[in-house]
GROMACS .gro file of C-alpha atoms in nm:
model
  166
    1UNK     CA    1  15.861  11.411  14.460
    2UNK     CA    2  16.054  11.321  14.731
    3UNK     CA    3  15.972  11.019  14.950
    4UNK     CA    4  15.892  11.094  15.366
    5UNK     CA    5  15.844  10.812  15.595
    6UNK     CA    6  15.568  10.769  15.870
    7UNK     CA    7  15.760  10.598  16.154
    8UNK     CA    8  15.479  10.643  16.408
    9UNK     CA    9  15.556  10.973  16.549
   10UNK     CA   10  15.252  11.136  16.251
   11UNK     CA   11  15.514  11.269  16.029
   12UNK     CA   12  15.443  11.617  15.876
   13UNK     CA   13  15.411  11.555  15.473
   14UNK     CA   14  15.460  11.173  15.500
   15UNK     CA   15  15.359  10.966  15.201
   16UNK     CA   16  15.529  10.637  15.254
   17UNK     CA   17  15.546  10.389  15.547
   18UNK     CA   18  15.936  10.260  15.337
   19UNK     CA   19  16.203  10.469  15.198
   20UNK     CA   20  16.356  10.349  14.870
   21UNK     CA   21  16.649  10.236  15.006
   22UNK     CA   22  16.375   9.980  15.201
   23UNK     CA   23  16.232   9.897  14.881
   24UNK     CA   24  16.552   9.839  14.687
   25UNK     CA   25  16.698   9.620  14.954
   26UNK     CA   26  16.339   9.416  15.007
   27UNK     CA   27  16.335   9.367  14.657
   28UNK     CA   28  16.725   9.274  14.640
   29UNK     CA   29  16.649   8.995  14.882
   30UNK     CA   30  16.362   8.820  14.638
   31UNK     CA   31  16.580   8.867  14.351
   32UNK     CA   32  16.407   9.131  14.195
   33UNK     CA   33  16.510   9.429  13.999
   34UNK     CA   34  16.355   9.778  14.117
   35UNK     CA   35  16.430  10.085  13.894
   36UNK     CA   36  16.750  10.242  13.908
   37UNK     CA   37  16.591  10.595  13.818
   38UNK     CA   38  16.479  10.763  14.196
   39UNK     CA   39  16.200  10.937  13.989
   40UNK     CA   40  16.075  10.601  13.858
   41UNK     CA   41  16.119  10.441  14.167
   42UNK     CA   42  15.964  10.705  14.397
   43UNK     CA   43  15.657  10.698  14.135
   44UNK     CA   44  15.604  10.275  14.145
   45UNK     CA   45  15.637  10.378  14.592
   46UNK     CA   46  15.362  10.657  14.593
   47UNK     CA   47  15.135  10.382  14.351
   48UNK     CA   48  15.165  10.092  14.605
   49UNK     CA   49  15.098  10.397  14.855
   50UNK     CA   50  14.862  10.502  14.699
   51UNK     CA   51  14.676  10.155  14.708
   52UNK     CA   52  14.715  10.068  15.045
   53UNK     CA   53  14.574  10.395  15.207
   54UNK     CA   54  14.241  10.326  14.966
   55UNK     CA   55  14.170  10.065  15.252
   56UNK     CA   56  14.145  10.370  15.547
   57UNK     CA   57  13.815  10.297  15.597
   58UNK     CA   58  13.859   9.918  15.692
   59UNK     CA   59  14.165   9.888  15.900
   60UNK     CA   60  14.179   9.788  16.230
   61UNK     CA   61  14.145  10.036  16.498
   62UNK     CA   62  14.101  10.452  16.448
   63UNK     CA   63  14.314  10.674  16.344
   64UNK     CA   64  14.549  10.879  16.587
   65UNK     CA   65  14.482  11.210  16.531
   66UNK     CA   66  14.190  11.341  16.256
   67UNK     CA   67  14.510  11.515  16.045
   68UNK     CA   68  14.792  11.295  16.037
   69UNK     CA   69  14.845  11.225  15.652
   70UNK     CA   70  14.828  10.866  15.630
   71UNK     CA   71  14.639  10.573  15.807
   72UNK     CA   72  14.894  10.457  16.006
   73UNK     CA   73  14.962  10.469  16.303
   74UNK     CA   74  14.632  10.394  16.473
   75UNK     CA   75  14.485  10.339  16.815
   76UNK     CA   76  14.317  10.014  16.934
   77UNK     CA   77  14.515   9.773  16.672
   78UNK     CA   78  14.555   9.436  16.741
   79UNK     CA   79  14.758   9.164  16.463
   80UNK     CA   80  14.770   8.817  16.503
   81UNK     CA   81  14.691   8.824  16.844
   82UNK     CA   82  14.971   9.106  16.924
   83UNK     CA   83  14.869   9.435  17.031
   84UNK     CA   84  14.993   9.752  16.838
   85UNK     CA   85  15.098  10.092  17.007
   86UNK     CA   86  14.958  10.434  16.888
   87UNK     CA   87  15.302  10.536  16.815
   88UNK     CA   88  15.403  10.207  16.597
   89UNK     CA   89  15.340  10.130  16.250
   90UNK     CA   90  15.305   9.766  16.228
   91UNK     CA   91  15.555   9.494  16.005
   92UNK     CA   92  15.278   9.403  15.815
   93UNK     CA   93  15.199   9.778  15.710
   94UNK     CA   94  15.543   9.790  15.601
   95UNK     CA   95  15.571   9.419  15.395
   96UNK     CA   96  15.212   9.593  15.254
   97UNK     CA   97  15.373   9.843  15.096
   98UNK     CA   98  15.701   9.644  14.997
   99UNK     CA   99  15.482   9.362  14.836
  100UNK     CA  100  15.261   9.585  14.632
  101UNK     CA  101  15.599   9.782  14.513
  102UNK     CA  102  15.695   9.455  14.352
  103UNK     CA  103  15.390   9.358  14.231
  104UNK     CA  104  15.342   9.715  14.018
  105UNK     CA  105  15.691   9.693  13.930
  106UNK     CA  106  15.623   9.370  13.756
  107UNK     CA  107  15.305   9.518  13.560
  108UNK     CA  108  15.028   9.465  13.808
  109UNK     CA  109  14.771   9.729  13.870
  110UNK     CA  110  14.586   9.664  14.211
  111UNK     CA  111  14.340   9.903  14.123
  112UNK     CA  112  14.276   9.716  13.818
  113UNK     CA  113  14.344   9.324  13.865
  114UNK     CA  114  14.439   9.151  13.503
  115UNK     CA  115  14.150   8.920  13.414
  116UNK     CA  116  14.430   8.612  13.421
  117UNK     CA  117  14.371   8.672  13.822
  118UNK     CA  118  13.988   8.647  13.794
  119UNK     CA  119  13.796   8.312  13.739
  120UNK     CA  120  13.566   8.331  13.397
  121UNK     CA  121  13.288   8.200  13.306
  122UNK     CA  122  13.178   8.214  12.975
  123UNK     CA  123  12.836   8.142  12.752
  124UNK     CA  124  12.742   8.190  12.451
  125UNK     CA  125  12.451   8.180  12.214
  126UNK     CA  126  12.554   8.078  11.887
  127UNK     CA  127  12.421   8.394  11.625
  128UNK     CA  128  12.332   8.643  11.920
  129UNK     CA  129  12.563   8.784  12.151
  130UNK     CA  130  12.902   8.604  12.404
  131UNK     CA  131  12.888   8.726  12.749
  132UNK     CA  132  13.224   8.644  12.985
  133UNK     CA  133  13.241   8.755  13.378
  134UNK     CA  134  13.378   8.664  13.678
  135UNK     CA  135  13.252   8.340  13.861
  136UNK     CA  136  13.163   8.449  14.246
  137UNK     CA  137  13.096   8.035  14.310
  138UNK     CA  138  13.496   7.961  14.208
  139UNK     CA  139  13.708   7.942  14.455
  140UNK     CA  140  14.014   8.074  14.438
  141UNK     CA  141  14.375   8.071  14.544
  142UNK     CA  142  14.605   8.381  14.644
  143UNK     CA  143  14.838   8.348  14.375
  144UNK     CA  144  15.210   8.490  14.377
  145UNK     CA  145  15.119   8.810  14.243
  146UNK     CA  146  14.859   8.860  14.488
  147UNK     CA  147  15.120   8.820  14.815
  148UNK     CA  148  15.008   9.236  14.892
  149UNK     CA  149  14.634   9.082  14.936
  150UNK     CA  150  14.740   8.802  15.195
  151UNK     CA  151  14.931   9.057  15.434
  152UNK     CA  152  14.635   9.334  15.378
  153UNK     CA  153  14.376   9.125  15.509
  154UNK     CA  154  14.572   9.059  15.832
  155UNK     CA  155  14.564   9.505  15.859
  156UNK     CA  156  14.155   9.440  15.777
  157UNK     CA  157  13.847   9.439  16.013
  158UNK     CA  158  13.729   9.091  16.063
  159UNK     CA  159  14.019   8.997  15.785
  160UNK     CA  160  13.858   9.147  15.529
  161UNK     CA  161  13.563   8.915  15.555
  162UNK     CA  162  13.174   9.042  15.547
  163UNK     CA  163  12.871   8.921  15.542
  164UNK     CA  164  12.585   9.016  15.275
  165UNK     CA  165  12.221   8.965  15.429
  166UNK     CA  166  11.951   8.956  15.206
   0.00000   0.00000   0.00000
C-alpha cells in the first residue's frame, strides 16, 4: 500500500498525516531505527494511523467536509491557546502520528497497552481463586513509551478529561 499524505487541502485516498521519509528522519533524530523494508515501514505508518483516527469522535472541533478520509483537518480547532485553520493540519497531529510510529516499532500496541504500563493490584485467597486488575485509585505517570498519549490529549476535547456522575 502506498502511503498519501493529508496536508490540509482533504486529500483524495489519504491515509497518513507523515510520509515515510517524515518518519525515518523523526525517528533518525531520537536515535531510533525504523525498518528499512517500505512494506514494513508503510505497515508500522497505517498502525499508528490507524490508532490515532480511533479518537474522531473526541477531537477538537468538526470535521471539514462529511467525506474527507481522515479527521484532520477540522473547523473550529483551537491548541494551546492557538487557533487552527480549516485548511491546516496541526504539529501536534503530525508528532501524533510520528510518536506512535516509534512506539509500535518498539513492540507497543496502543490498542492493547502491556500490563507493565498498568498499575496492579492483586489479592488472593489462599485455596480459592487470585484475582489481579488494574488500580483506578493509583496514580500514574506518562511514561516514555506513552509520549503518543501526552500530545493526543492536547488534539482532545477538554484534554481528554471527563467527568462520571453518578
Amino acid at each position: 500500500m502506498t502511503i498519501t499524505v493529508e496536508t490540509g487541502a482533504i486529500v483524495t485516498g489519504a491515509n497518513s498525516y507523515v510520509s515515510a521519509n517524515d518518519a525515518a528522519d523523526y525517528a533518525a533524530a531520537r536515535g531510533v531505527t525504523l525498518p528499512t523494508s517500505t512494506a514494513e515501514l508503510e505497515a508500522v505508518i497505517l498502525k499508528a494511523m490507524d490508532y490515532l483516527e480511533s479518537f474522531d469522535g473526541r477531537f477538537k472541533g468538526e470535521r471539514v467536509t462529511r467525506d474527507q478520509p481522515l479527521s484532520w483537518p477540522r473547523d473550529g480547532v483551537e491548541i494551546e491557546a492557538w487557533p487552527w485553520g480549516s485548511d491546516e493540519i496541526p504539529r501536534q497531529v503530525l508528532n501524533a502520528q510520528l510518536a506512535l510510529i516509534i512506539e509500535i516499532n518498539a513492540g507497543e500496541d496502543p490498542f492493547n497497552p502491556s500490563r507493565a504500563t498498568l498499575p496492579v493490584v492483586r489479592e488472593r485467597i489462599e485455596g480459592a481463586v487470585e484475582v489481579e486488575y488494574a488500580n483506578p485509585g493509583q496514580a500514574l505517570k506518562v511514561s516514555k513509551t506513552q509520549a503518543s498519549k501526552a500530545i493526543i490529549n492536547t488534539l482532545l476535547r477538554n484534554s481528554g478529561l471527563f467527568a462520571v456522575r453518578a
